PDB file of C-alpha atoms in Angstrom:
ATOM      1  CA  MET C  40       9.474  17.075  29.892  1.00  0.00           C
ATOM      2  CA  THR C  41       6.539  14.574  30.656  1.00  0.00           C
ATOM      3  CA  PRO C  42       7.683  11.634  32.799  1.00  0.00           C
ATOM      4  CA  VAL C  43       7.107   8.354  31.106  1.00  0.00           C
ATOM      5  CA  ASN C  44       4.014   7.341  33.176  1.00  0.00           C
ATOM      6  CA  LYS C  45       2.236  10.130  32.328  1.00  0.00           C
ATOM      7  CA  ILE C  46       2.485   9.982  28.122  1.00  0.00           C
ATOM      8  CA  ARG C  47      -0.643   8.145  26.382  1.00  0.00           C
ATOM      9  CA  LEU C  48       0.543   5.554  24.589  1.00  0.00           C
ATOM     10  CA  LYS C  49      -1.133   5.416  20.917  1.00  0.00           C
ATOM     11  CA  ALA C  50       0.731   1.733  20.313  1.00  0.00           C
ATOM     12  CA  PRO C  51      -0.890  -0.437  23.071  1.00  0.00           C
ATOM     13  CA  ARG C  52       2.216  -3.317  22.051  1.00  0.00           C
ATOM     14  CA  LEU C  53       4.495  -0.770  23.938  1.00  0.00           C
ATOM     15  CA  LYS C  54       3.030  -1.161  27.029  1.00  0.00           C
ATOM     16  CA  PRO C  55       4.579  -4.463  28.085  1.00  0.00           C
ATOM     17  CA  TRP C  56       7.858  -3.314  27.375  1.00  0.00           C
ATOM     18  CA  LEU C  57       7.350  -0.139  29.499  1.00  0.00           C
ATOM     19  CA  LYS C  58       6.251  -2.382  32.193  1.00  0.00           C
ATOM     20  CA  TRP C  59       9.200  -4.296  31.808  1.00  0.00           C
ATOM     21  CA  LYS C  60      11.514  -1.018  31.741  1.00  0.00           C
ATOM     22  CA  GLY C  61      10.325   0.078  35.139  1.00  0.00           C
ATOM     23  CA  LEU C  62       8.251   3.065  34.886  1.00  0.00           C
ATOM     24  CA  GLY C  63       9.156   5.665  37.314  1.00  0.00           C
ATOM     25  CA  GLY C  64      11.486   3.350  39.253  1.00  0.00           C
ATOM     26  CA  PRO C  65      15.413   2.924  39.091  1.00  0.00           C
ATOM     27  CA  ASN C  66      16.944   2.824  35.482  1.00  0.00           C
ATOM     28  CA  ILE C  67      18.419  -0.488  34.369  1.00  0.00           C
ATOM     29  CA  HIS C  68      21.824  -0.310  32.872  1.00  0.00           C
ATOM     30  CA  SER C  69      22.442  -2.819  30.232  1.00  0.00           C
ATOM     31  CA  LEU C  70      26.088  -4.362  29.667  1.00  0.00           C
ATOM     32  CA  LYS C  71      26.723  -6.000  26.156  1.00  0.00           C
ATOM     33  CA  GLU C  72      27.533  -9.133  28.092  1.00  0.00           C
ATOM     34  CA  ASP C  73      23.877  -8.975  28.856  1.00  0.00           C
ATOM     35  CA  LEU C  74      22.632  -8.596  25.046  1.00  0.00           C
ATOM     36  CA  GLU C  75      22.117 -11.213  22.417  1.00  0.00           C
ATOM     37  CA  VAL C  76      22.456 -10.456  18.723  1.00  0.00           C
ATOM     38  CA  ILE C  77      19.303 -11.027  16.436  1.00  0.00           C
ATOM     39  CA  ASN C  78      19.286 -10.530  12.679  1.00  0.00           C
ATOM     40  CA  LEU C  79      16.063  -9.235  11.356  1.00  0.00           C
ATOM     41  CA  GLY C  80      17.433  -9.441   7.699  1.00  0.00           C
ATOM     42  CA  SER C  81      18.692 -12.594   5.737  1.00  0.00           C
ATOM     43  CA  GLU C  82      22.241 -13.631   5.761  1.00  0.00           C
ATOM     44  CA  GLU C  83      23.320 -11.619   2.559  1.00  0.00           C
ATOM     45  CA  GLU C  84      21.795  -8.205   4.049  1.00  0.00           C
ATOM     46  CA  LYS C  85      22.308  -8.395   7.889  1.00  0.00           C
ATOM     47  CA  LYS C  86      19.795  -6.048  10.205  1.00  0.00           C
ATOM     48  CA  GLU C  87      20.950  -6.782  13.734  1.00  0.00           C
ATOM     49  CA  VAL C  88      19.358  -5.401  16.646  1.00  0.00           C
ATOM     50  CA  TRP C  89      20.367  -5.747  20.105  1.00  0.00           C
ATOM     51  CA  VAL C  90      17.856  -7.620  22.981  1.00  0.00           C
ATOM     52  CA  GLY C  91      18.358  -8.150  26.202  1.00  0.00           C
ATOM     53  CA  LYS C  92      19.036 -11.757  27.383  1.00  0.00           C
ATOM     54  CA  HIS C  93      17.308 -11.672  30.072  1.00  0.00           C
ATOM     55  CA  MET C  94      14.045 -10.488  28.814  1.00  0.00           C
ATOM     56  CA  PRO C  95      10.742 -12.436  29.652  1.00  0.00           C
ATOM     57  CA  PRO C  96      10.424 -15.120  26.396  1.00  0.00           C
ATOM     58  CA  ASP C  97       6.903 -13.417  25.625  1.00  0.00           C
ATOM     59  CA  LEU C  98       7.654 -10.237  25.840  1.00  0.00           C
ATOM     60  CA  LYS C  99      10.811 -11.112  23.378  1.00  0.00           C
ATOM     61  CA  GLN C 100       8.739 -12.830  21.011  1.00  0.00           C
ATOM     62  CA  LYS C 101       6.479  -9.772  21.002  1.00  0.00           C
ATOM     63  CA  LEU C 102       9.315  -7.423  20.415  1.00  0.00           C
ATOM     64  CA  LEU C 103      10.733  -9.578  17.802  1.00  0.00           C
ATOM     65  CA  GLU C 104       6.966  -9.478  16.057  1.00  0.00           C
ATOM     66  CA  LEU C 105       7.006  -5.815  16.115  1.00  0.00           C
ATOM     67  CA  LEU C 106      10.178  -5.231  14.854  1.00  0.00           C
ATOM     68  CA  LYS C 107       9.967  -7.649  11.804  1.00  0.00           C
ATOM     69  CA  GLU C 108       6.688  -6.013  11.113  1.00  0.00           C
ATOM     70  CA  TYR C 109       8.544  -2.353  10.928  1.00  0.00           C
ATOM     71  CA  VAL C 110      11.708  -3.662   9.441  1.00  0.00           C
ATOM     72  CA  ASP C 111      11.543  -1.122   6.669  1.00  0.00           C
ATOM     73  CA  VAL C 112      11.352   1.878   8.974  1.00  0.00           C
ATOM     74  CA  PHE C 113      14.774   1.629  10.427  1.00  0.00           C
ATOM     75  CA  ALA C 114      17.964   3.017   8.691  1.00  0.00           C
ATOM     76  CA  TRP C 115      20.485   0.200   8.566  1.00  0.00           C
ATOM     77  CA  SER C 116      22.947   2.096   6.365  1.00  0.00           C
ATOM     78  CA  TYR C 117      23.818   5.553   5.270  1.00  0.00           C
ATOM     79  CA  GLN C 118      22.428   4.407   1.930  1.00  0.00           C
ATOM     80  CA  ASP C 119      18.712   4.112   3.406  1.00  0.00           C
ATOM     81  CA  MET C 120      18.867   7.763   4.223  1.00  0.00           C
ATOM     82  CA  PRO C 121      19.053   9.499   1.092  1.00  0.00           C
ATOM     83  CA  SER C 122      17.646  13.171   2.304  1.00  0.00           C
ATOM     84  CA  VAL C 123      20.218  13.290   5.014  1.00  0.00           C
ATOM     85  CA  ASP C 124      22.668  15.821   4.260  1.00  0.00           C
ATOM     86  CA  ARG C 125      26.327  14.568   4.144  1.00  0.00           C
ATOM     87  CA  LYS C 126      27.251  17.590   6.477  1.00  0.00           C
ATOM     88  CA  ILE C 127      25.896  15.941   9.326  1.00  0.00           C
ATOM     89  CA  VAL C 128      27.891  12.681   9.073  1.00  0.00           C
ATOM     90  CA  GLU C 129      31.060  13.955   8.164  1.00  0.00           C
ATOM     91  CA  HIS C 130      33.342  14.855  10.251  1.00  0.00           C
ATOM     92  CA  LYS C 131      35.369  17.876   9.551  1.00  0.00           C
ATOM     93  CA  LEU C 132      38.524  19.701  11.700  1.00  0.00           C
ATOM     94  CA  PRO C 133      38.490  23.357  11.335  1.00  0.00           C
ATOM     95  CA  LEU C 134      41.990  23.979  10.615  1.00  0.00           C
ATOM     96  CA  LEU C 135      43.522  27.708   9.699  1.00  0.00           C
ATOM     97  CA  PRO C 136      44.735  27.677   6.076  1.00  0.00           C
ATOM     98  CA  ASN C 137      48.247  29.002   6.731  1.00  0.00           C
ATOM     99  CA  SER C 138      48.957  27.675  10.248  1.00  0.00           C
ATOM    100  CA  VAL C 139      52.107  25.456  11.288  1.00  0.00           C
ATOM    101  CA  PRO C 140      51.271  22.246  12.925  1.00  0.00           C
ATOM    102  CA  VAL C 141      52.692  22.293  16.598  1.00  0.00           C
ATOM    103  CA  LEU C 142      53.815  18.920  17.912  1.00  0.00           C
ATOM    104  CA  GLN C 143      52.430  18.438  21.862  1.00  0.00           C
ATOM    105  CA  GLN C 144      54.419  17.294  24.681  1.00  0.00           C
ATOM    106  CA  LEU C 145      53.964  13.422  25.102  1.00  0.00           C
ATOM    107  CA  ARG C 146      51.751  12.845  27.736  1.00  0.00           C
ATOM    108  CA  ARG C 147      53.018   9.617  29.988  1.00  0.00           C
ATOM    109  CA  MET C 148      50.878   7.133  32.324  1.00  0.00           C
ATOM    110  CA  LYS C 149      51.765   5.477  35.349  1.00  0.00           C
ATOM    111  CA  PRO C 150      53.383   1.920  34.114  1.00  0.00           C
ATOM    112  CA  LYS C 151      50.655  -0.320  35.882  1.00  0.00           C
ATOM    113  CA  VAL C 152      47.746   2.132  34.325  1.00  0.00           C
ATOM    114  CA  ALA C 153      49.966   1.821  30.748  1.00  0.00           C
ATOM    115  CA  LEU C 154      50.060  -2.030  31.208  1.00  0.00           C
ATOM    116  CA  LYS C 155      46.331  -2.529  31.960  1.00  0.00           C
ATOM    117  CA  ILE C 156      45.561  -0.315  29.304  1.00  0.00           C
ATOM    118  CA  LYS C 157      47.665  -2.445  26.828  1.00  0.00           C
ATOM    119  CA  GLU C 158      45.718  -5.544  28.460  1.00  0.00           C
ATOM    120  CA  LYS C 159      42.672  -4.334  27.329  1.00  0.00           C
ATOM    121  CA  VAL C 160      42.817  -3.056  24.218  1.00  0.00           C
ATOM    122  CA  GLU C 161      44.637  -6.335  23.161  1.00  0.00           C
ATOM    123  CA  GLN C 162      41.673  -8.585  24.276  1.00  0.00           C
TER     124      GLN C 162
END
């Protein structure tokens, strides 16, 4: 696999983004709290992307201009991908036709862990 910094870019607009991302440096891990949702479409037909809140404003503006220019390239729903075979997106459980379902034993958790999970789910 070719390292990112050895790839010759054909799109010069991506160079500032790659520089911000940190070529060859440590990976940047983004949390959902560090992202803001931006709608590239209309109110009726939302086309939302997530962009880093801490991205420099000039770079964010260039990125949004690039995304708006190529908004028609992205698939925003399954209707935008008519040539994709349904087998790829449908979930199927391979069950034997005459098999009898087996009830598995309940797996219990420690009470403290169960309470923490319940708190997280209810948030």
